[in-house]
Coordinates of C-alpha atoms in Angstrom, one line a residue:
X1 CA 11.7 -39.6 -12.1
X2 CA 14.6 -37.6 -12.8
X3 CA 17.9 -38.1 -11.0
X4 CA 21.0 -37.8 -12.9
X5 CA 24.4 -37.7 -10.8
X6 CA 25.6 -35.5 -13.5
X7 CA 23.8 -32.0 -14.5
X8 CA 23.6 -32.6 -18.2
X9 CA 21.2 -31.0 -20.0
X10 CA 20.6 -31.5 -24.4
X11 CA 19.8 -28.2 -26.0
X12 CA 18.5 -28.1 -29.0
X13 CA 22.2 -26.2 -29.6
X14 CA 24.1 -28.7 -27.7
X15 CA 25.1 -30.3 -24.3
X16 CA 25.8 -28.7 -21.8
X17 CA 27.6 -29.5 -18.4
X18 CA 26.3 -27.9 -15.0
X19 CA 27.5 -27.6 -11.2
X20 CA 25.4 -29.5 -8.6
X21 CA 24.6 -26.9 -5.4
X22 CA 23.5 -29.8 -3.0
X23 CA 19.8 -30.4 -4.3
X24 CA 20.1 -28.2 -7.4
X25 CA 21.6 -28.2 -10.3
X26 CA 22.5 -24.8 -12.1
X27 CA 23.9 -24.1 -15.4
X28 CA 25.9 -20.7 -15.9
X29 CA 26.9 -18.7 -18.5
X30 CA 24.7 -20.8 -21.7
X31 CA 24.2 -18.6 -25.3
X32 CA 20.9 -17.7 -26.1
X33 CA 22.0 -15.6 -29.1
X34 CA 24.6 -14.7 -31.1
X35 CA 27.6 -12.0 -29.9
X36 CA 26.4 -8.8 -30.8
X37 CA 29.5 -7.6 -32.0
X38 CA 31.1 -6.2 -35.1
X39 CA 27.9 -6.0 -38.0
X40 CA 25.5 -7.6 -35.0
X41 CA 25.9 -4.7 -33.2
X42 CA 22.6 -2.5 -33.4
X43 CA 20.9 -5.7 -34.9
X44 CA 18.2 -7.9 -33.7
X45 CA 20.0 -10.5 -31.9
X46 CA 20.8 -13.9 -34.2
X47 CA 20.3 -17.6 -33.1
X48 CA 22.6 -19.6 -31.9
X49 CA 25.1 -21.5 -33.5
X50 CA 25.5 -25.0 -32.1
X51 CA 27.9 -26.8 -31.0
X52 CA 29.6 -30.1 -31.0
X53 CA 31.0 -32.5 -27.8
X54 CA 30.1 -31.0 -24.0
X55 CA 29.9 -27.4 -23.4
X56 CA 30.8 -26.3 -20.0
X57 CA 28.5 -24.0 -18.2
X58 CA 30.5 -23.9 -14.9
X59 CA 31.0 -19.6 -14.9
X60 CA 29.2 -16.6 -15.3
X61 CA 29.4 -14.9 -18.8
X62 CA 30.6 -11.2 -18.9
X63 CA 28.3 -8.4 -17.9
X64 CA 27.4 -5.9 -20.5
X65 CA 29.5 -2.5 -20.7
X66 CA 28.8 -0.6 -17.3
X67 CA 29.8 1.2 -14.3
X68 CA 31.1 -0.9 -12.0
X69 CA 31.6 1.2 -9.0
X70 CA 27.7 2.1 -10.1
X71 CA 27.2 -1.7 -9.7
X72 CA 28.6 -2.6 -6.6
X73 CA 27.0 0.4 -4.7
X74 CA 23.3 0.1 -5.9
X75 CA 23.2 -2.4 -8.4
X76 CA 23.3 -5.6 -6.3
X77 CA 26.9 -7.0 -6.3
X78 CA 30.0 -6.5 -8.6
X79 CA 29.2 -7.5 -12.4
X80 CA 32.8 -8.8 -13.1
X81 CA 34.1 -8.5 -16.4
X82 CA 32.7 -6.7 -19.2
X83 CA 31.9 -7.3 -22.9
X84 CA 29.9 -6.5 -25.5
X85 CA 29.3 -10.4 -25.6
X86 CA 26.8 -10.5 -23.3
X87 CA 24.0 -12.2 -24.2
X88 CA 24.0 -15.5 -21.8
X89 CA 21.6 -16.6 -19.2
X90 CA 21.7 -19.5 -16.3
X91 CA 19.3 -21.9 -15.1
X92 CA 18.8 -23.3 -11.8
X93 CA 16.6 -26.8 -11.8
X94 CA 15.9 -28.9 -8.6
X95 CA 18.1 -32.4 -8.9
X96 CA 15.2 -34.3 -8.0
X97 CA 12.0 -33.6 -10.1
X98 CA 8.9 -36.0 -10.5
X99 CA 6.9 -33.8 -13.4
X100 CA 7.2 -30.3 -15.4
X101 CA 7.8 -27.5 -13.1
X102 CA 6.7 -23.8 -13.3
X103 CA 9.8 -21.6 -14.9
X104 CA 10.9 -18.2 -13.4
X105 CA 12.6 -15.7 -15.7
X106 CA 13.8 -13.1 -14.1
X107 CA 15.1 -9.5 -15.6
X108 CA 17.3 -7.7 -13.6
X109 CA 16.7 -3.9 -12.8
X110 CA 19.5 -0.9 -13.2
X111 CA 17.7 1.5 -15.2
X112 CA 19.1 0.3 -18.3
X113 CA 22.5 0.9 -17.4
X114 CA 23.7 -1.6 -14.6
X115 CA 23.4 -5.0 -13.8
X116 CA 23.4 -8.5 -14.6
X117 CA 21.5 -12.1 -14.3
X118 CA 24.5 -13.6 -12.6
X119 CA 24.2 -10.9 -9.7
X120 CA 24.3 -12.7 -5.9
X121 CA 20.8 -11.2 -5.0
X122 CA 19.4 -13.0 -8.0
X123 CA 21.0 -16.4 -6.9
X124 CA 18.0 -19.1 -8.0
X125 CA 18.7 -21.9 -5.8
X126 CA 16.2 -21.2 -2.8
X127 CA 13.8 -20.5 -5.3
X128 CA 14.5 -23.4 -7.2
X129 CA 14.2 -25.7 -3.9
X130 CA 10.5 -24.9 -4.1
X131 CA 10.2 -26.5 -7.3
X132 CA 10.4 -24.0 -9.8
X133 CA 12.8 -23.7 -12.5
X134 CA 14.7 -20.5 -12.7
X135 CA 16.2 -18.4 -15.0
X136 CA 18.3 -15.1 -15.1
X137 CA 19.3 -13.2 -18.5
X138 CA 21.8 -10.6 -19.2
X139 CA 21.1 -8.2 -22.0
X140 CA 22.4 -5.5 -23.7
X141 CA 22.4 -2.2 -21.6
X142 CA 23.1 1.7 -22.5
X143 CA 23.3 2.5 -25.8
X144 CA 24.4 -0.6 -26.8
X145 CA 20.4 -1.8 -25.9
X146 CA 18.7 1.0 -26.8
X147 CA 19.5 3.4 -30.4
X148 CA 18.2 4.8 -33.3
X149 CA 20.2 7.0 -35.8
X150 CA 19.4 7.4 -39.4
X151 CA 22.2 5.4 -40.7
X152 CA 20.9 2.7 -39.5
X153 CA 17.7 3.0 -40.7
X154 CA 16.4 0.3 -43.4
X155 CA 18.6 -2.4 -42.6
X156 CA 16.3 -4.3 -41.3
X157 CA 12.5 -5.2 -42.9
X158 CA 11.1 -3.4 -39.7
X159 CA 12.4 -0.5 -37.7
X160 CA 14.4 -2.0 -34.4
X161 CA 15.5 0.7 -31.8
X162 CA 15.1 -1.7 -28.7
X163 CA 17.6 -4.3 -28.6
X164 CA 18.0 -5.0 -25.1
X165 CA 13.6 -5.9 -25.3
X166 CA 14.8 -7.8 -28.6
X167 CA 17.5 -9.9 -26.2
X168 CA 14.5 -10.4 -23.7
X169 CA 12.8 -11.6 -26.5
X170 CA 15.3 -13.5 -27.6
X171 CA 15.9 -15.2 -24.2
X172 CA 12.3 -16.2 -24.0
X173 CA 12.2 -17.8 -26.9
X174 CA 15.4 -19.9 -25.7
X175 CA 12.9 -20.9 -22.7
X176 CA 10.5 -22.1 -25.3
X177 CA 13.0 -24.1 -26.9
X178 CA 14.9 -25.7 -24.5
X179 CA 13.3 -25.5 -21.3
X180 CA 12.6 -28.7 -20.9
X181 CA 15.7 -30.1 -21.1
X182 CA 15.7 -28.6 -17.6
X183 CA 12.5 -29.8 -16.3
X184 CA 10.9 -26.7 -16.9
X185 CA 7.4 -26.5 -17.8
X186 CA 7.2 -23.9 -21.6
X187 CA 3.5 -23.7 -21.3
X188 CA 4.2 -22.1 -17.2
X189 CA 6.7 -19.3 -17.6
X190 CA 6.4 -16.4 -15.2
X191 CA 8.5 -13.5 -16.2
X192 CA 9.1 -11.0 -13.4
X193 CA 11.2 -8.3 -12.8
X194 CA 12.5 -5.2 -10.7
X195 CA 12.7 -1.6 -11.6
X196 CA 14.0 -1.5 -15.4
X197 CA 13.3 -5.2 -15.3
X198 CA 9.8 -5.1 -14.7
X199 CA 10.0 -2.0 -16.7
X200 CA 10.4 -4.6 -19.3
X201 CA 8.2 -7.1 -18.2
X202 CA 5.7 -4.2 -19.0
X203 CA 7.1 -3.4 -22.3
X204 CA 6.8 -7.5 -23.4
X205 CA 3.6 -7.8 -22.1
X206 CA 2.6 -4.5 -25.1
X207 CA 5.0 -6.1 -27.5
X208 CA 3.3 -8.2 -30.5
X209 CA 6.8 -9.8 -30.5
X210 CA 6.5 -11.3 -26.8
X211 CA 2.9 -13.1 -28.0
X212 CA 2.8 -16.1 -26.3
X213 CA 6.0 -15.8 -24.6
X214 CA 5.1 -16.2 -21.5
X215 CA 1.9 -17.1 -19.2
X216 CA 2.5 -14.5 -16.0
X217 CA 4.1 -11.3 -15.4
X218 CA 5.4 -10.1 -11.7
X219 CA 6.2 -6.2 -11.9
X220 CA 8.6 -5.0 -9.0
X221 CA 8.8 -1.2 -8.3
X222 CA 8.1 -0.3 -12.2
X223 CA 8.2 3.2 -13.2
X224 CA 5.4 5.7 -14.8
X225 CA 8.1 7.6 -16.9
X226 CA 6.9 7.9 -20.5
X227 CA 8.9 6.1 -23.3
X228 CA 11.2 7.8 -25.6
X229 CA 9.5 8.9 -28.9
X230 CA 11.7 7.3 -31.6
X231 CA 11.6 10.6 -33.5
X232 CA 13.8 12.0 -30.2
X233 CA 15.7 8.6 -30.0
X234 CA 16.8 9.6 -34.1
X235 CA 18.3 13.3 -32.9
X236 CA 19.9 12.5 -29.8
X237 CA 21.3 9.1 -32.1
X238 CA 22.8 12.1 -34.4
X239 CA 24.1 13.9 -30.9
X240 CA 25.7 11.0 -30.1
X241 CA 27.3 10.3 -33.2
X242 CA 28.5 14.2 -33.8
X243 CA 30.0 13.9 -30.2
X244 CA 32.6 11.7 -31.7
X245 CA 32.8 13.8 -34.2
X246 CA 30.9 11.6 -36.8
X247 CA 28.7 14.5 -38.3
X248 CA 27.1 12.4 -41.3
X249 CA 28.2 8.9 -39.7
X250 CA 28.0 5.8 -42.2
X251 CA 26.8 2.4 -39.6
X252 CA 30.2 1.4 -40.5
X253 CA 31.7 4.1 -38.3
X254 CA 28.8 3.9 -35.3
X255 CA 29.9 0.1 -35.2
X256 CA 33.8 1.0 -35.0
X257 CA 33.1 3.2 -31.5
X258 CA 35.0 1.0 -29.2
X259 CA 32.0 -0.1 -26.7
X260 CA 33.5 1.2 -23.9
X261 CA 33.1 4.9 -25.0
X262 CA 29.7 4.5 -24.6
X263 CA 29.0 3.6 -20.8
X264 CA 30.6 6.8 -19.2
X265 CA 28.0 9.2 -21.3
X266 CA 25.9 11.6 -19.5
X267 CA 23.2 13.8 -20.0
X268 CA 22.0 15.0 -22.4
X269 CA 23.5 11.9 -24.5
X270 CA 22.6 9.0 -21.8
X271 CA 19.6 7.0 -22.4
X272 CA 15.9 7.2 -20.9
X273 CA 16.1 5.2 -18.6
X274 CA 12.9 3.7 -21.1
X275 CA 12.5 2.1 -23.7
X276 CA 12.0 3.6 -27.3
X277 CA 8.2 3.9 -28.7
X278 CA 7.8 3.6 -32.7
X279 CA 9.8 0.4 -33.5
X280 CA 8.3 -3.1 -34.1
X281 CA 9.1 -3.8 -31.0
X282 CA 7.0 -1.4 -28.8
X283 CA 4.5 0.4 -32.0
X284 CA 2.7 1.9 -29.0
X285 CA 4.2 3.7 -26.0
X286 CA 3.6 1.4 -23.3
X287 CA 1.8 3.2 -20.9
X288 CA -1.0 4.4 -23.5
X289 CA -1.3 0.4 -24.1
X290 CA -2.2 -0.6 -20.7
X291 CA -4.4 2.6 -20.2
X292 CA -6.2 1.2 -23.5
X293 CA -6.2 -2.2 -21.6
X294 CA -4.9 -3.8 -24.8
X295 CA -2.1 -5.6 -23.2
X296 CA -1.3 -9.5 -23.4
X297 CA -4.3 -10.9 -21.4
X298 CA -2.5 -12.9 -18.5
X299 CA -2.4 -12.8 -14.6
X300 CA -0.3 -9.9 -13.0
X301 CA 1.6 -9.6 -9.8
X302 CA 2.4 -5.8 -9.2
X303 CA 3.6 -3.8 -6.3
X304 CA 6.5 -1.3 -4.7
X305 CA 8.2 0.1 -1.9
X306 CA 7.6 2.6 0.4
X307 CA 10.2 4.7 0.0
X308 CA 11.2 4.4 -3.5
X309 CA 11.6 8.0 -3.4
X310 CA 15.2 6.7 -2.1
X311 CA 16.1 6.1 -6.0
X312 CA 15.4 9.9 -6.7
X313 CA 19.2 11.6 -6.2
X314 CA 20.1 9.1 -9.0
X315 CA 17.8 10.9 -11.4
X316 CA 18.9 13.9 -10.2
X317 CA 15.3 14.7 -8.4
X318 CA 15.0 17.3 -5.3
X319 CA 12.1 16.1 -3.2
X320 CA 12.0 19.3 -1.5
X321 CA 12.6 21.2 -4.0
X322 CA 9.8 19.8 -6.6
X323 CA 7.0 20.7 -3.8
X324 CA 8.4 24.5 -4.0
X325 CA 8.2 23.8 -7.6
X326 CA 4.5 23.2 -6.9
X327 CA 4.2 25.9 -4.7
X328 CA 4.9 28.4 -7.4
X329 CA 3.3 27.5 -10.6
X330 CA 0.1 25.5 -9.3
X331 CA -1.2 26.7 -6.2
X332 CA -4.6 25.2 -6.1
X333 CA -2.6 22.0 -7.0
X334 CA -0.5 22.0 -3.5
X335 CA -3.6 22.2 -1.6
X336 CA -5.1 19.7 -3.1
X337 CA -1.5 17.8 -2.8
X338 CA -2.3 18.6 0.6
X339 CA -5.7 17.0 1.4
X340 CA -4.3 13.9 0.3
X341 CA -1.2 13.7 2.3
X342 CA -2.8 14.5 5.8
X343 CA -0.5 14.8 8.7
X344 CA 2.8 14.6 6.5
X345 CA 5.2 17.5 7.9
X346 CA 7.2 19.3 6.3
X347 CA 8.7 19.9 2.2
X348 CA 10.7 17.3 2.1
X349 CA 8.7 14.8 3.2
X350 CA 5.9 15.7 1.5
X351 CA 7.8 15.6 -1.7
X352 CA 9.1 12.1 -1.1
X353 CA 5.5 10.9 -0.8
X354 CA 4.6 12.4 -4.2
X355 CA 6.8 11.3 -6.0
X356 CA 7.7 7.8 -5.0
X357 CA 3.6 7.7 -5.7
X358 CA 3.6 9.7 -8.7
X359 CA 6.7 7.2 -10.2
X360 CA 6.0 4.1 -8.5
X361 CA 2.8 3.7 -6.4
X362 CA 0.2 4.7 -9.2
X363 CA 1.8 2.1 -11.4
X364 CA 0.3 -0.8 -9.5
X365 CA -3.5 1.1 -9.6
X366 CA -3.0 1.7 -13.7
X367 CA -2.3 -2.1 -13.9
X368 CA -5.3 -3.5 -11.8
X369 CA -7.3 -1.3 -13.9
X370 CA -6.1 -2.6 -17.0
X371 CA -6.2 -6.2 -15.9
X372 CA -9.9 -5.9 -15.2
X373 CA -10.5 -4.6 -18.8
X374 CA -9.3 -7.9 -20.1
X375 CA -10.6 -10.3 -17.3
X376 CA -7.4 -11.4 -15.6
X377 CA -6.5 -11.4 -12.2
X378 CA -3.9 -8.5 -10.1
X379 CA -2.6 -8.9 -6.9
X380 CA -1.2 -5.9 -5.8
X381 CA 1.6 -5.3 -2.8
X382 CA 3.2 -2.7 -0.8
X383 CA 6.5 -3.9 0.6
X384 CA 6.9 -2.1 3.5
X385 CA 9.5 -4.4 5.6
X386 CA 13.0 -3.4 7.0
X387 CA 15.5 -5.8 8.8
X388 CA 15.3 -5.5 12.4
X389 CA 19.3 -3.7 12.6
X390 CA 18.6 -1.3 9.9
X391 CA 15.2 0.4 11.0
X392 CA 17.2 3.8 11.8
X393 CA 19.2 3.7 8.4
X394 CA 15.9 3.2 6.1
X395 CA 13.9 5.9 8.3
X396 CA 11.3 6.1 5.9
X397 CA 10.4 2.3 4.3
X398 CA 12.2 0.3 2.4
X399 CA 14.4 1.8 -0.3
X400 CA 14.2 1.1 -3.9
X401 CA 15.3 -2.6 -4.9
X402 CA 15.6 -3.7 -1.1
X403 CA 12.7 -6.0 -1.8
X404 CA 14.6 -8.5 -4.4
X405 CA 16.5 -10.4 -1.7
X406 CA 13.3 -11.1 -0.1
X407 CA 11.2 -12.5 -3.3
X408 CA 14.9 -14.6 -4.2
X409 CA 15.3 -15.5 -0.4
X410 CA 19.2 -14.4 -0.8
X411 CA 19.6 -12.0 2.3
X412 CA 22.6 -14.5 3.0
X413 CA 23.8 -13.7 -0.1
X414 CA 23.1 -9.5 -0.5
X415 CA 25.5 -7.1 0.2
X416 CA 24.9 -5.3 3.0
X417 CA 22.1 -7.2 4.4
X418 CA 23.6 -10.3 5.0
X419 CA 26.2 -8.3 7.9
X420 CA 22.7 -7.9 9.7
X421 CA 20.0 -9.8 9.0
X422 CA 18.4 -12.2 11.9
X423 CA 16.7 -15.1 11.8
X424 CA 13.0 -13.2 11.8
X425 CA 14.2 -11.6 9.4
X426 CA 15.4 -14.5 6.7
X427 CA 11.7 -16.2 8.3
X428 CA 10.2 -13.2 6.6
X429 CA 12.1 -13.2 3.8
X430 CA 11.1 -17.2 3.2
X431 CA 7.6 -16.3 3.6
X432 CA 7.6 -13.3 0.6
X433 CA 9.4 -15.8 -1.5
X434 CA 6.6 -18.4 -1.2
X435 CA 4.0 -16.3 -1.9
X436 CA 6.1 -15.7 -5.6
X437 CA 6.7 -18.9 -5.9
X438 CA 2.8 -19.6 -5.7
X439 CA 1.9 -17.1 -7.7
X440 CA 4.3 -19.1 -10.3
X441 CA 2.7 -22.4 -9.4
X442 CA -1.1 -21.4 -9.0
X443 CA -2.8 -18.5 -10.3
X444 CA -4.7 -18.0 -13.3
X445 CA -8.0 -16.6 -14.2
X446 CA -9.7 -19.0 -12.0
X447 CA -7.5 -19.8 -9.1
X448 CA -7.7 -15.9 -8.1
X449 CA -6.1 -16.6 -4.3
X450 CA -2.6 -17.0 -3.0
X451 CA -2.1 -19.1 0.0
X452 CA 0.3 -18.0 2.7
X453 CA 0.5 -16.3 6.6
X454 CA -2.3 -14.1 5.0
X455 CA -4.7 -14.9 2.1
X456 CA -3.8 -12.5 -0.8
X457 CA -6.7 -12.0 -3.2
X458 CA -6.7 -10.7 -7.0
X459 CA -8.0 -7.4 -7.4
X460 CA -10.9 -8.6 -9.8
X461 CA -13.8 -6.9 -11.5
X462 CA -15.2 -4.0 -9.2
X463 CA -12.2 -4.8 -6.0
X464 CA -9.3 -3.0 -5.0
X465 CA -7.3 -4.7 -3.0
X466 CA -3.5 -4.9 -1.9
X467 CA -1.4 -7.1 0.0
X468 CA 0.9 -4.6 2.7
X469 CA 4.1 -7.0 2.4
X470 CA 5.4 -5.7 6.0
X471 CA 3.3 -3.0 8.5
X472 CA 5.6 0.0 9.0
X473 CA 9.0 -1.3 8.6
X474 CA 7.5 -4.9 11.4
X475 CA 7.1 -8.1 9.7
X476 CA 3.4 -8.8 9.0
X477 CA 0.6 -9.3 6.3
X478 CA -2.3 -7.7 5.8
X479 CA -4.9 -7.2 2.9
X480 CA -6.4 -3.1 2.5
X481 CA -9.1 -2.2 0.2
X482 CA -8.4 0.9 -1.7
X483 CA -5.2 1.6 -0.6
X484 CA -4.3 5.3 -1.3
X485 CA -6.8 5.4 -3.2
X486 CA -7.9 9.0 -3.7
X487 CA -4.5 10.3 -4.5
X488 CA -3.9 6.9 -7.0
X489 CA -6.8 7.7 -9.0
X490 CA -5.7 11.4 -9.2
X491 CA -2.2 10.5 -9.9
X492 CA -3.5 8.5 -13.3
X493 CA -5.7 11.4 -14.7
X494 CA -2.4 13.5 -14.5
X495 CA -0.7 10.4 -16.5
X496 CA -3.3 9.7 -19.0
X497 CA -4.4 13.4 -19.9
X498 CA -1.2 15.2 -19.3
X499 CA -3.2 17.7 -17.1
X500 CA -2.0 20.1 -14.8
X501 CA -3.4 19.8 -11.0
X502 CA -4.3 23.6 -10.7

């Protein structure tokens, strides 16, 4: 039985001193690699050095380089202070624990360029009162995480272009290590994720670094854009570097631009948001992977929102505008567009749907697919659920990311929601983050069912099914077979073969 008074917990790096949050115990702001400063910078991420006496892991550690006002409006919270030495995650661990417990990793979303684990969506202690252990990371973001440029090339025995997946990488191999000084259980790690998190969940799971890793993956409003050929990460790396007016940069020079310069970029010199294809860490683009079905074999948990098209003005998309697009250059393709978007008015609309299903929705069908080529289990979601208060503000569904503080159970803790939210509403939110926690606790290849309000099912050999999280905007579970199907499976072929819909 384990019941210290004090939150101590030996690393194989050191000890380390935690707070106590009533009946949890959470450790802030602990090194799971090296500063990737000065000649780190651009590297694979090193081990840690360890330490001597009690470290104190009271405070979160600084955010990577971002934009804060970016942050605060859509990023979950503001990141505090910033530094290129970055690379520190926290752990929350119930007081009171009788055996090994199932451990959470989460990755935190932003499209590559926001964010942090230390966020107050991503709080772990309500998770972590269900017996789980869990864990957030920070890693590097912008072109600090992701770069290529022919200077650097051969430093390394292997070509490495994706060092934020590297810090993932790095992170869960910290789990492996040291988890149990936590009570965590290394042999039960779920790593789960939103947006350009579960991007990256997607990317470890298709990395032949992340082998083993972890056990589970849970995939939160992942994206179908294709990575960035490493050939075009090498140009726009010389773009970059002629921008400050380094036209035959040595690394020397690329590692002397002050980190700060490299945040405020835009396009044509921003990053994906993806990850790079080419290097050791991702030899395949991901999506040809899982439409090979040659990812890591494991159980999936995979799902969206309904109106992730609410993300689109950040990539700079015009909904109504891409259906005119359609209009023009594939005619037979609208009306088929058409057929499968009965009853929806309008351009504008019609263009959400398509792409919020074109980005987001097919995802989840690509995935099931996949998992069924390797005999593992998918449960599938639509989160369709929107605080009682705010139903006339999100019109259309819930917006992209407004599902996190539901699977954390943090809508206390979330700006704006926690002006607003009602106690149905938190009584929802307790239920969506039970059904994670199960997911973290139970499934496998043979236990194929979560419990809950609603039995949720695997989508196994031959079954398409999906769990509708929420039933237009109203609190409420329900399990569909072949949920959009028609336009998902239409949706892929346009993925997989590059074909035109006319």
């Amino acid at each position: 039985m384990h019941n210290p008074s004090t939150p101590l917990a030996e690393t194989r790096q050191g000890t380390l001193l935690g707070l106590v949050d009533e009946n949890i115990h959470l450790w802030r702001g602990i090194p799971f690699a090296q500063p990737p400063v000065g000649s780190l910078r651009w590297r694979a991420p090193r081990p840690v050095q360890p330490w001597s006496g009690v470290r104190q892991a009271d405070t979160f550690s600084a955010s990577c380089w971002q934009n804060i006002d970016y942050c605060r409006e859509l990023g979950g919270g503001d990141p505090g202070r910033f530094s290129e030495d970055c690379l520190y995650l926290n752990v929350w661990s119930p007081a009171v624990r009788s055996a090994r417990l199932p451990v959470m990793v989460w990755l935190h979303g932003g499209g590559y360029t926001i964010g942090a684990g230390g966020l107050p969506p991503y709080d772990g202690k309500a998770l972590a009162q269900r017996d789980v252990v869990v864990v957030t990371v920070n890693y590097r973001l912008g072109h600090l995480g992701f770069f290529a440029h022919p200077a650097l090339e051969g430093e390394d025995d292997e070509p490495l272009n994706n060092f934020a997946l590297m810090d993932q990488i790095a992170a869960l191999r910290w789990v492996q290590e040291n988890i149990a000084a936590f009570g965590g259980d290394s042999n039960n790690v779920t790593l789960f994720g939103e947006s350009a998190g579960a991007r990256s969940v997607l990317s470890l799971m298709t990395s032949p670094k992340a082998a083993g890793l972890f056990h589970k993956a849970v995939i939160q409003s992942g994206y179908t854009l294709p990575d960035t050929p490493r050939e075009k990460a090498l140009e726009k790396g010389v773009q970059l570097a002629a921008h400050f007016g380094l036209e035959n940069a040595s690394a020397e020079q690329l590692r002397a631009i002050p980190a700060e310069k490299l945040w405020p970029l835009e396009a044509p010199l921003n990053i994906g948001p993806t990850p790079i294809a080419g290097d050791a860490v991702l030899p395949q683009p991901m999506l040809d992977v899982f439409f090979a079905g040659k990812q890591h074999a494991m159980p999936v948990l995979i799902g969206s929102n309904s109106d992730e098209a609410s993300v689109m003005a950040v990539f700079g998309v015009d909904l109504a505008g891409e259906i005119e697009k359609l209009r023009r250059t594939r005619r037979l393709g609208l009306g088929l567009i058409k057929l499968l978007y009965p009853g929806v008015k309008g351009d504008e609309e019609l263009g959400r749907q398509v792409c919020r299903d074109m980005a987001f929705t097919t995802l989840g069908y690509v995935v099931m697919q996949a998992q069924q080529r390797v005999n593992q289990p998918c449960w599938r979601y639509w989160f369709d659920y929107v605080a009682e208060a705010e139903h006339a503000t999100y019109a259309n569904g819930t917006w992209h990311g407004n599902e996190v503080p539901y699977v954390f159970d943090t809508l206390t803790l979330a700006e704006p929601a926690r002006f607003y939210v009602n106690e149905r509403d938190r009584a929802f939110a307790a239920q969506v983050a039970d059904y994670w926690v199960n997911f973290a606790h139970h499934a496998s290849a043979t236990c194929t069912v979560l419990n809950g309000p609603t039995r949720w099912p695997a989508s196994l050999q031959g079954r398409d099914r999906l769990l509708r999280i929420g039933l237009n905007k109203h609190a409420g579970f329900k399990v569909e077979n072949r949920f959009m199907r028609a336009r998902l499976a239409l949706f892929k072929r346009v993925m997989k073969h590059h074909v035109t819909l006319d």
